Amino acid sequence: MSLGRHKLGSQGLEVSAIGLGCMGMSQAYGPADEAESIATLHRSIELGCTFLDTAEVYGPFVNEELLGRALEGRRDQVTIATKFGFRIVDGKQAGLDSRPEHIREVVDASLKRLATDRIDLLYQHRVDPAVPMEDVAGTVGELVAQGKVRFFGLSEAGIANIRRAHAAHPVSALQSEYSLWERNLEPEIIPALKELGIGLVPFAPLGRGFLAGDVKRAEDYPDGDFRRGDPRYQGENFDLNVAAAAVVRDIADAKGVKPGQVAIAWLLAKGPDFGIDIVPIPGTKRRTYLEENVAAADIRLDATEMLGLDMALTPDKVSGPRYNERTMSLVDR
C-alpha cells in the first residue's frame, strides 16, 4: 500500500494523494499521546502519506514542536504545511493578526519549532479583515523569495479574497472544510478554484469523525473534546445526522470497508468530477486509523454509489451549523 501523488496549484507543488492532519495530536480530541503520535507520523512516511498539516495555533506551538522532534533525520521525506494568522496571548488564541511584521515573526518561530529551514506550504489560517490581502500575499511572496517558504495557501477564504491573493502572489492551495456532509464550497468556490488552477485541501473530511461511524452525542465526549461544542453532535441535530449518514454505512457494509473510507473515497473521486486536484487531510493520532484512511485511496465508488451519497447528504439534509457562532464568524464568506 503506497499512495500516488497529486499536484496542488500550477506552481510546482506536489504532495501525497492523501495527507495527515496533525492537530488532534495536540488538542481538541482528548488527551495527547506523544509516543503514539510520533509512531503515527513515522508510519505515515512509510505508507507514502507524506503531506503533513500543522499550525502555530495548534497547542498552541506544541504541535509544530512535536513534528520537529518526530521528523529529525526525515525532513526531506515530507511536505510540511503550517499556518499563520492568529494573535496568541498567554497560550490562547486572542483574535486575528496577519500584519506583515507578524507574518515574518511567525514564520521564523515556526521554522525554529519545526527544526527546518523551509516551510513547504504556508497558509493564512483565517482572513484578517484589518489587513489588505495584497499585503498578506506580498509578504508571503517575499518569504518565498528568501527561501523560507516554498508555496502560498489560504484557509477558509472566500472568493473575493482568493482572487485578490492570487493576483498578488500565486495561490497553490485552498484549505477549507469540505466533506460529504459539508458542501459549502460547491456552488461558487470550487468553480473559482478550477478557473484559477488552485488545488483544494479539505480538512475534517470525515465530518470530525461523524462519517467514520461509532459516534456519540456531544455530552458523551470528555471535557476538552471539540465535539462537545459541535452543533451537529447536539440534541435533535445528532439524531437527524445519524439518519442522513446511514447511506455511508450501508455502502461501506456492502463493499466490506469502513464508513470513513467511503467518505474519503468520495472526496478523491470528486477531484476528477470537478476538474481540480483534491487532497484530503484526515486527522488522526493513531496508526490504526491512519492505515484505514490511507487504504481509502484503493476504494472505487461507481456512479450509482456516488449519486446515492451526493443525494443523501445534500446541505438541506444535514442538521446544524458546522461551528458555533463565534468560530463561524472567522470564516470568510
mmCIF file of C-alpha atoms in Angstrom:
data_model
loop_
_atom_site.group_PDB
_atom_site.id
_atom_site.type_symbol
_atom_site.label_atom_id
_atom_site.label_comp_id
_atom_site.label_asym_id
_atom_site.label_seq_id
_atom_site.Cartn_x
_atom_site.Cartn_y
_atom_site.Cartn_z
ATOM 1 C CA MET A 1 0.000 0.000 0.000
ATOM 2 C CA SER A 2 1.610 3.232 -1.175
ATOM 3 C CA LEU A 3 -0.032 6.463 -2.192
ATOM 4 C CA GLY A 4 0.166 8.233 -5.507
ATOM 5 C CA ARG A 5 0.924 11.932 -5.851
ATOM 6 C CA HIS A 6 -1.162 14.980 -6.729
ATOM 7 C CA LYS A 7 -0.243 18.467 -7.849
ATOM 8 C CA LEU A 8 -1.653 21.402 -5.915
ATOM 9 C CA GLY A 9 -1.857 24.545 -7.988
ATOM 10 C CA SER A 10 0.318 25.243 -11.001
ATOM 11 C CA GLN A 11 3.466 26.469 -9.269
ATOM 12 C CA GLY A 12 5.084 23.023 -8.890
ATOM 13 C CA LEU A 13 3.839 21.808 -5.504
ATOM 14 C CA GLU A 14 3.376 18.035 -5.497
ATOM 15 C CA VAL A 15 2.082 16.115 -2.470
ATOM 16 C CA SER A 16 0.835 12.668 -1.493
ATOM 17 C CA ALA A 17 -2.748 11.935 -2.650
ATOM 18 C CA ILE A 18 -3.900 11.878 0.985
ATOM 19 C CA GLY A 19 -2.301 13.935 3.738
ATOM 20 C CA LEU A 20 -2.263 13.732 7.529
ATOM 21 C CA GLY A 21 -3.888 16.371 9.704
ATOM 22 C CA CYS A 22 -1.797 16.623 12.867
ATOM 23 C CA MET A 23 -3.904 18.985 15.018
ATOM 24 C CA GLY A 24 -5.570 16.203 17.016
ATOM 25 C CA MET A 25 -2.180 15.001 18.224
ATOM 26 C CA SER A 26 -2.006 18.093 20.432
ATOM 27 C CA GLN A 27 -5.538 19.383 21.027
ATOM 28 C CA ALA A 28 -9.304 19.104 20.501
ATOM 29 C CA TYR A 29 -9.793 15.318 20.562
ATOM 30 C CA GLY A 30 -8.863 14.077 24.008
ATOM 31 C CA PRO A 31 -5.501 13.656 25.779
ATOM 32 C CA ALA A 32 -2.239 13.701 23.858
ATOM 33 C CA ASP A 33 -0.071 10.581 23.479
ATOM 34 C CA GLU A 34 3.301 11.686 22.168
ATOM 35 C CA ALA A 35 4.766 8.203 21.664
ATOM 36 C CA GLU A 36 1.780 7.049 19.586
ATOM 37 C CA SER A 37 1.678 10.347 17.695
ATOM 38 C CA ILE A 38 5.351 10.045 16.704
ATOM 39 C CA ALA A 39 4.825 6.395 15.748
ATOM 40 C CA THR A 40 1.869 7.525 13.607
ATOM 41 C CA LEU A 41 3.990 10.159 11.868
ATOM 42 C CA HIS A 42 6.721 7.615 11.141
ATOM 43 C CA ARG A 43 4.170 5.076 9.852
ATOM 44 C CA SER A 44 2.654 7.794 7.678
ATOM 45 C CA ILE A 45 6.010 8.296 5.958
ATOM 46 C CA GLU A 46 6.336 4.519 5.429
ATOM 47 C CA LEU A 47 2.916 4.493 3.727
ATOM 48 C CA GLY A 48 3.800 7.401 1.433
ATOM 49 C CA CYS A 49 1.363 9.728 3.241
ATOM 50 C CA THR A 50 3.939 12.494 3.459
ATOM 51 C CA PHE A 51 1.838 15.691 3.306
ATOM 52 C CA LEU A 52 1.716 16.786 6.953
ATOM 53 C CA ASP A 53 -0.545 19.593 8.156
ATOM 54 C CA THR A 54 0.102 21.646 11.299
ATOM 55 C CA ALA A 55 -0.213 25.258 12.522
ATOM 56 C CA GLU A 56 1.350 27.517 15.142
ATOM 57 C CA VAL A 57 -2.030 27.794 16.889
ATOM 58 C CA TYR A 58 -2.348 24.020 17.402
ATOM 59 C CA GLY A 59 -1.488 23.662 21.048
ATOM 60 C CA PRO A 60 -0.510 26.459 20.551
ATOM 61 C CA PHE A 61 3.042 25.824 19.363
ATOM 62 C CA VAL A 62 3.368 22.262 20.691
ATOM 63 C CA ASN A 63 2.125 20.592 17.509
ATOM 64 C CA GLU A 64 4.883 22.162 15.425
ATOM 65 C CA GLU A 65 7.396 21.195 18.113
ATOM 66 C CA LEU A 66 6.104 17.602 18.006
ATOM 67 C CA LEU A 67 6.654 17.462 14.246
ATOM 68 C CA GLY A 68 10.123 18.951 14.665
ATOM 69 C CA ARG A 69 11.070 16.112 17.036
ATOM 70 C CA ALA A 70 9.366 13.375 15.009
ATOM 71 C CA LEU A 71 10.931 14.427 11.718
ATOM 72 C CA GLU A 72 14.539 14.548 12.859
ATOM 73 C CA GLY A 73 16.500 12.831 10.091
ATOM 74 C CA ARG A 74 13.328 12.528 7.976
ATOM 75 C CA ARG A 75 12.662 16.139 6.956
ATOM 76 C CA ASP A 76 13.413 15.634 3.276
ATOM 77 C CA GLN A 77 10.861 12.809 3.042
ATOM 78 C CA VAL A 78 7.856 15.012 3.846
ATOM 79 C CA THR A 79 5.953 18.100 2.733
ATOM 80 C CA ILE A 80 5.149 20.353 5.693
ATOM 81 C CA ALA A 81 2.209 22.751 5.680
ATOM 82 C CA THR A 82 1.748 25.214 8.528
ATOM 83 C CA LYS A 83 -0.265 28.379 9.107
ATOM 84 C CA PHE A 84 -0.164 31.928 10.448
ATOM 85 C CA GLY A 85 -2.912 34.408 11.157
ATOM 86 C CA PHE A 86 -3.879 34.366 14.834
ATOM 87 C CA ARG A 87 -2.724 36.520 17.707
ATOM 88 C CA ILE A 88 -1.710 34.247 20.578
ATOM 89 C CA VAL A 89 -1.618 35.727 24.081
ATOM 90 C CA ASP A 90 -0.725 33.723 27.208
ATOM 91 C CA GLY A 91 -1.097 30.468 25.298
ATOM 92 C CA LYS A 92 -4.551 31.310 23.988
ATOM 93 C CA GLN A 93 -5.957 32.436 20.664
ATOM 94 C CA ALA A 94 -6.810 36.144 21.015
ATOM 95 C CA GLY A 95 -8.077 37.307 17.636
ATOM 96 C CA LEU A 96 -6.628 37.623 14.161
ATOM 97 C CA ASP A 97 -3.268 39.095 13.138
ATOM 98 C CA SER A 98 -1.954 38.975 9.577
ATOM 99 C CA ARG A 99 0.128 42.161 9.709
ATOM 100 C CA PRO A 100 3.246 41.709 7.564
ATOM 101 C CA GLU A 101 5.609 42.069 10.528
ATOM 102 C CA HIS A 102 3.636 39.439 12.438
ATOM 103 C CA ILE A 103 3.724 37.013 9.483
ATOM 104 C CA ARG A 104 7.510 37.328 9.358
ATOM 105 C CA GLU A 105 7.810 36.729 13.119
ATOM 106 C CA VAL A 106 5.531 33.679 12.981
ATOM 107 C CA VAL A 107 7.447 32.121 10.099
ATOM 108 C CA ASP A 108 10.776 32.489 11.888
ATOM 109 C CA ALA A 109 9.298 30.953 15.055
ATOM 110 C CA SER A 110 7.654 28.109 13.106
ATOM 111 C CA LEU A 111 10.905 27.295 11.321
ATOM 112 C CA LYS A 112 12.614 27.002 14.696
ATOM 113 C CA ARG A 113 9.903 24.789 16.208
ATOM 114 C CA LEU A 114 9.779 22.574 13.125
ATOM 115 C CA ALA A 115 13.591 22.340 13.119
ATOM 116 C CA THR A 116 13.730 23.096 9.415
ATOM 117 C CA ASP A 117 14.983 25.774 7.035
ATOM 118 C CA ARG A 118 11.830 25.995 4.903
ATOM 119 C CA ILE A 119 8.051 25.670 5.086
ATOM 120 C CA ASP A 120 6.726 23.859 2.036
ATOM 121 C CA LEU A 121 3.212 25.325 2.118
ATOM 122 C CA LEU A 122 2.321 28.375 4.215
ATOM 123 C CA TYR A 123 -1.358 29.137 4.703
ATOM 124 C CA GLN A 124 -3.079 32.215 6.037
ATOM 125 C CA HIS A 125 -5.181 30.415 8.665
ATOM 126 C CA ARG A 126 -8.109 32.840 8.528
ATOM 127 C CA VAL A 127 -8.612 36.013 6.509
ATOM 128 C CA ASP A 128 -7.856 39.124 8.574
ATOM 129 C CA PRO A 129 -10.270 41.908 7.534
ATOM 130 C CA ALA A 130 -7.920 44.510 9.055
ATOM 131 C CA VAL A 131 -5.063 43.704 6.661
ATOM 132 C CA PRO A 132 -5.400 44.045 2.868
ATOM 133 C CA MET A 133 -4.996 40.671 1.188
ATOM 134 C CA GLU A 134 -2.437 42.196 -1.177
ATOM 135 C CA ASP A 135 -0.207 42.948 1.822
ATOM 136 C CA VAL A 136 -0.547 39.380 3.092
ATOM 137 C CA ALA A 137 0.214 37.816 -0.292
ATOM 138 C CA GLY A 138 3.068 40.241 -0.908
ATOM 139 C CA THR A 139 4.676 39.371 2.428
ATOM 140 C CA VAL A 140 4.445 35.645 1.707
ATOM 141 C CA GLY A 141 5.919 36.360 -1.728
ATOM 142 C CA GLU A 142 8.917 37.996 -0.023
ATOM 143 C CA LEU A 143 9.338 34.925 2.203
ATOM 144 C CA VAL A 144 9.220 32.719 -0.911
ATOM 145 C CA ALA A 145 11.943 34.866 -2.495
ATOM 146 C CA GLN A 146 14.035 34.445 0.669
ATOM 147 C CA GLY A 147 13.660 30.649 0.530
ATOM 148 C CA LYS A 148 11.881 30.407 3.881
ATOM 149 C CA VAL A 149 8.596 29.399 2.228
ATOM 150 C CA ARG A 150 8.006 27.430 -0.970
ATOM 151 C CA PHE A 151 4.282 27.829 -1.728
ATOM 152 C CA PHE A 152 1.354 30.005 -0.586
ATOM 153 C CA GLY A 153 -2.074 28.846 0.549
ATOM 154 C CA LEU A 154 -5.273 30.217 2.073
ATOM 155 C CA SER A 155 -7.634 28.636 4.593
ATOM 156 C CA GLU A 156 -11.410 29.244 4.660
ATOM 157 C CA ALA A 157 -11.079 32.247 2.332
ATOM 158 C CA GLY A 158 -13.983 33.485 0.238
ATOM 159 C CA ILE A 159 -13.942 34.136 -3.499
ATOM 160 C CA ALA A 160 -13.073 37.836 -3.406
ATOM 161 C CA ASN A 161 -10.023 37.266 -1.204
ATOM 162 C CA ILE A 162 -8.923 34.186 -3.161
ATOM 163 C CA ARG A 163 -8.887 36.312 -6.311
ATOM 164 C CA ARG A 164 -7.109 39.237 -4.637
ATOM 165 C CA ALA A 165 -4.455 36.990 -3.127
ATOM 166 C CA HIS A 166 -3.874 35.054 -6.346
ATOM 167 C CA ALA A 167 -3.423 38.292 -8.306
ATOM 168 C CA ALA A 168 -0.718 39.439 -5.862
ATOM 169 C CA HIS A 169 1.123 36.120 -5.437
ATOM 170 C CA PRO A 170 0.060 32.746 -6.893
ATOM 171 C CA VAL A 171 -2.027 30.652 -4.511
ATOM 172 C CA SER A 172 -1.295 26.913 -4.764
ATOM 173 C CA ALA A 173 -3.968 25.580 -2.402
ATOM 174 C CA LEU A 174 -7.119 26.489 -0.541
ATOM 175 C CA GLN A 175 -7.652 24.564 2.667
ATOM 176 C CA SER A 176 -11.282 24.522 3.784
ATOM 177 C CA GLU A 177 -13.750 22.207 5.426
ATOM 178 C CA TYR A 178 -15.274 20.041 2.713
ATOM 179 C CA SER A 179 -16.779 16.598 3.013
ATOM 180 C CA LEU A 180 -19.853 14.564 2.230
ATOM 181 C CA TRP A 181 -21.760 16.497 4.862
ATOM 182 C CA GLU A 182 -20.192 19.930 4.378
ATOM 183 C CA ARG A 183 -20.676 21.005 0.780
ATOM 184 C CA ASN A 184 -20.489 24.803 1.120
ATOM 185 C CA LEU A 185 -17.692 25.105 -1.472
ATOM 186 C CA GLU A 186 -19.588 23.565 -4.378
ATOM 187 C CA PRO A 187 -21.731 26.443 -5.712
ATOM 188 C CA GLU A 188 -19.049 29.122 -6.144
ATOM 189 C CA ILE A 189 -15.652 28.400 -4.637
ATOM 190 C CA ILE A 190 -14.829 25.120 -6.405
ATOM 191 C CA PRO A 191 -15.585 26.619 -9.872
ATOM 192 C CA ALA A 192 -13.289 29.546 -8.979
ATOM 193 C CA LEU A 193 -10.509 27.154 -7.926
ATOM 194 C CA LYS A 194 -10.833 25.370 -11.276
ATOM 195 C CA GLU A 195 -10.692 28.676 -13.159
ATOM 196 C CA LEU A 196 -7.597 29.858 -11.269
ATOM 197 C CA GLY A 197 -5.790 26.498 -11.168
ATOM 198 C CA ILE A 198 -5.772 26.253 -7.358
ATOM 199 C CA GLY A 199 -5.862 22.902 -5.542
ATOM 200 C CA LEU A 200 -8.254 22.063 -2.696
ATOM 201 C CA VAL A 201 -7.155 20.566 0.624
ATOM 202 C CA PRO A 202 -10.276 19.507 2.555
ATOM 203 C CA PHE A 203 -9.895 19.332 6.316
ATOM 204 C CA ALA A 204 -12.361 17.394 8.501
ATOM 205 C CA PRO A 205 -13.080 15.049 5.541
ATOM 206 C CA LEU A 206 -14.747 12.609 7.953
ATOM 207 C CA GLY A 207 -17.072 15.259 9.376
ATOM 208 C CA ARG A 208 -14.918 15.441 12.523
ATOM 209 C CA GLY A 209 -15.433 11.723 12.901
ATOM 210 C CA PHE A 210 -19.180 11.682 12.300
ATOM 211 C CA LEU A 211 -18.854 9.895 8.964
ATOM 212 C CA ALA A 212 -16.498 7.298 10.427
ATOM 213 C CA GLY A 213 -19.292 5.653 12.447
ATOM 214 C CA ASP A 214 -19.248 4.861 16.188
ATOM 215 C CA VAL A 215 -20.249 8.431 17.029
ATOM 216 C CA LYS A 216 -21.623 9.578 20.381
ATOM 217 C CA ARG A 217 -23.714 12.523 21.420
ATOM 218 C CA ALA A 218 -21.869 15.739 22.284
ATOM 219 C CA GLU A 219 -22.371 15.316 26.023
ATOM 220 C CA ASP A 220 -20.848 11.824 25.958
ATOM 221 C CA TYR A 221 -17.422 13.136 24.921
ATOM 222 C CA PRO A 222 -14.959 14.184 27.647
ATOM 223 C CA ASP A 223 -14.290 17.787 28.623
ATOM 224 C CA GLY A 224 -11.872 19.430 26.198
ATOM 225 C CA ASP A 225 -13.097 17.379 23.218
ATOM 226 C CA PHE A 226 -14.095 19.643 20.325
ATOM 227 C CA ARG A 227 -17.218 17.582 19.643
ATOM 228 C CA ARG A 228 -18.845 18.612 22.943
ATOM 229 C CA GLY A 229 -19.411 22.034 21.394
ATOM 230 C CA ASP A 230 -20.149 20.907 17.827
ATOM 231 C CA PRO A 231 -23.775 21.797 16.991
ATOM 232 C CA ARG A 232 -24.075 18.784 14.679
ATOM 233 C CA TYR A 233 -23.439 16.404 17.581
ATOM 234 C CA GLN A 234 -26.081 18.010 19.793
ATOM 235 C CA GLY A 235 -29.736 17.203 20.513
ATOM 236 C CA GLU A 236 -32.072 16.685 17.590
ATOM 237 C CA ASN A 237 -29.288 17.552 15.121
ATOM 238 C CA PHE A 238 -27.452 14.405 16.219
ATOM 239 C CA ASP A 239 -30.448 12.143 15.539
ATOM 240 C CA LEU A 240 -31.129 13.663 12.125
ATOM 241 C CA ASN A 241 -27.467 13.466 11.118
ATOM 242 C CA VAL A 242 -27.133 9.830 12.179
ATOM 243 C CA ALA A 243 -30.088 9.050 9.906
ATOM 244 C CA ALA A 244 -28.643 11.059 6.993
ATOM 245 C CA ALA A 245 -25.245 9.364 7.324
ATOM 246 C CA ALA A 246 -26.774 5.872 7.240
ATOM 247 C CA VAL A 247 -26.150 5.668 3.478
ATOM 248 C CA VAL A 248 -22.387 5.909 4.116
ATOM 249 C CA ARG A 249 -22.571 2.932 6.481
ATOM 250 C CA ASP A 250 -24.761 0.976 4.047
ATOM 251 C CA ILE A 251 -22.345 1.426 1.134
ATOM 252 C CA ALA A 252 -19.382 0.604 3.375
ATOM 253 C CA ASP A 253 -21.055 -2.593 4.594
ATOM 254 C CA ALA A 254 -21.859 -3.651 1.032
ATOM 255 C CA LYS A 255 -18.215 -3.135 -0.024
ATOM 256 C CA GLY A 256 -16.732 -4.649 3.121
ATOM 257 C CA VAL A 257 -14.919 -1.435 4.065
ATOM 258 C CA LYS A 258 -15.208 1.225 6.780
ATOM 259 C CA PRO A 259 -17.616 4.194 6.536
ATOM 260 C CA GLY A 260 -14.749 6.660 6.887
ATOM 261 C CA GLN A 261 -13.001 5.048 3.931
ATOM 262 C CA VAL A 262 -16.110 5.593 1.800
ATOM 263 C CA ALA A 263 -16.150 9.275 2.822
ATOM 264 C CA ILE A 264 -12.513 9.697 1.757
ATOM 265 C CA ALA A 265 -13.018 7.731 -1.473
ATOM 266 C CA TRP A 266 -15.956 10.035 -2.324
ATOM 267 C CA LEU A 267 -13.700 13.078 -1.898
ATOM 268 C CA LEU A 268 -10.937 11.594 -4.054
ATOM 269 C CA ALA A 269 -13.477 10.851 -6.802
ATOM 270 C CA LYS A 270 -14.793 14.417 -6.659
ATOM 271 C CA GLY A 271 -11.477 15.844 -7.878
ATOM 272 C CA PRO A 272 -11.791 14.485 -11.430
ATOM 273 C CA ASP A 273 -15.536 15.312 -11.383
ATOM 274 C CA PHE A 274 -14.793 18.966 -10.657
ATOM 275 C CA GLY A 275 -11.602 19.186 -12.697
ATOM 276 C CA ILE A 276 -9.465 20.196 -9.717
ATOM 277 C CA ASP A 277 -6.902 18.457 -7.539
ATOM 278 C CA ILE A 278 -8.378 17.458 -4.172
ATOM 279 C CA VAL A 279 -6.075 16.215 -1.412
ATOM 280 C CA PRO A 280 -7.944 15.424 1.825
ATOM 281 C CA ILE A 281 -6.075 15.554 5.125
ATOM 282 C CA PRO A 282 -7.937 13.298 7.580
ATOM 283 C CA GLY A 283 -6.584 13.865 11.060
ATOM 284 C CA THR A 284 -5.597 11.128 13.472
ATOM 285 C CA LYS A 285 -3.110 10.430 16.227
ATOM 286 C CA ARG A 286 -3.291 6.634 15.926
ATOM 287 C CA ARG A 287 -1.619 4.273 13.459
ATOM 288 C CA THR A 288 -4.749 2.118 13.120
ATOM 289 C CA TYR A 289 -6.886 4.963 11.790
ATOM 290 C CA LEU A 290 -4.045 6.274 9.655
ATOM 291 C CA GLU A 291 -3.772 2.916 7.889
ATOM 292 C CA GLU A 292 -7.540 2.828 7.322
ATOM 293 C CA ASN A 293 -7.518 6.356 5.891
ATOM 294 C CA VAL A 294 -4.624 5.700 3.525
ATOM 295 C CA ALA A 295 -6.232 2.458 2.304
ATOM 296 C CA ALA A 296 -9.229 4.519 1.118
ATOM 297 C CA ALA A 297 -7.139 5.505 -1.918
ATOM 298 C CA ASP A 298 -7.707 1.998 -3.297
ATOM 299 C CA ILE A 299 -11.523 2.086 -2.973
ATOM 300 C CA ARG A 300 -13.549 2.824 -6.098
ATOM 301 C CA LEU A 301 -17.129 4.080 -5.969
ATOM 302 C CA ASP A 302 -19.304 3.558 -9.039
ATOM 303 C CA ALA A 303 -21.640 6.196 -10.481
ATOM 304 C CA THR A 304 -24.667 4.822 -8.604
ATOM 305 C CA GLU A 305 -22.832 4.880 -5.272
ATOM 306 C CA MET A 306 -21.556 8.413 -5.882
ATOM 307 C CA LEU A 307 -25.041 9.639 -6.746
ATOM 308 C CA GLY A 308 -26.541 7.916 -3.701
ATOM 309 C CA LEU A 309 -24.011 9.640 -1.445
ATOM 310 C CA ASP A 310 -24.471 13.004 -3.167
ATOM 311 C CA MET A 311 -28.247 12.916 -2.757
ATOM 312 C CA ALA A 312 -28.386 11.543 0.800
ATOM 313 C CA LEU A 313 -26.174 14.268 2.243
ATOM 314 C CA THR A 314 -27.233 17.417 0.406
ATOM 315 C CA PRO A 315 -26.933 20.554 2.584
ATOM 316 C CA ASP A 316 -30.668 20.573 3.398
ATOM 317 C CA LYS A 317 -30.366 17.081 4.898
ATOM 318 C CA VAL A 318 -27.540 17.908 7.308
ATOM 319 C CA SER A 319 -28.705 19.497 10.556
ATOM 320 C CA GLY A 320 -26.885 22.235 12.445
ATOM 321 C CA PRO A 321 -24.051 24.644 11.567
ATOM 322 C CA ARG A 322 -20.510 23.297 11.384
ATOM 323 C CA TYR A 323 -19.224 25.674 14.059
ATOM 324 C CA ASN A 324 -20.631 27.703 16.907
ATOM 325 C CA GLU A 325 -21.417 31.344 16.121
ATOM 326 C CA ARG A 326 -18.074 32.765 17.309
ATOM 327 C CA THR A 327 -15.926 30.336 15.313
ATOM 328 C CA MET A 328 -18.162 30.662 12.260
ATOM 329 C CA SER A 329 -17.619 34.436 12.309
ATOM 330 C CA LEU A 330 -13.964 33.839 11.374
ATOM 331 C CA VAL A 331 -14.885 32.047 8.121
ATOM 332 C CA ASP A 332 -14.594 34.411 5.128
ATOM 333 C CA ARG A 333 -17.775 34.020 3.075
#
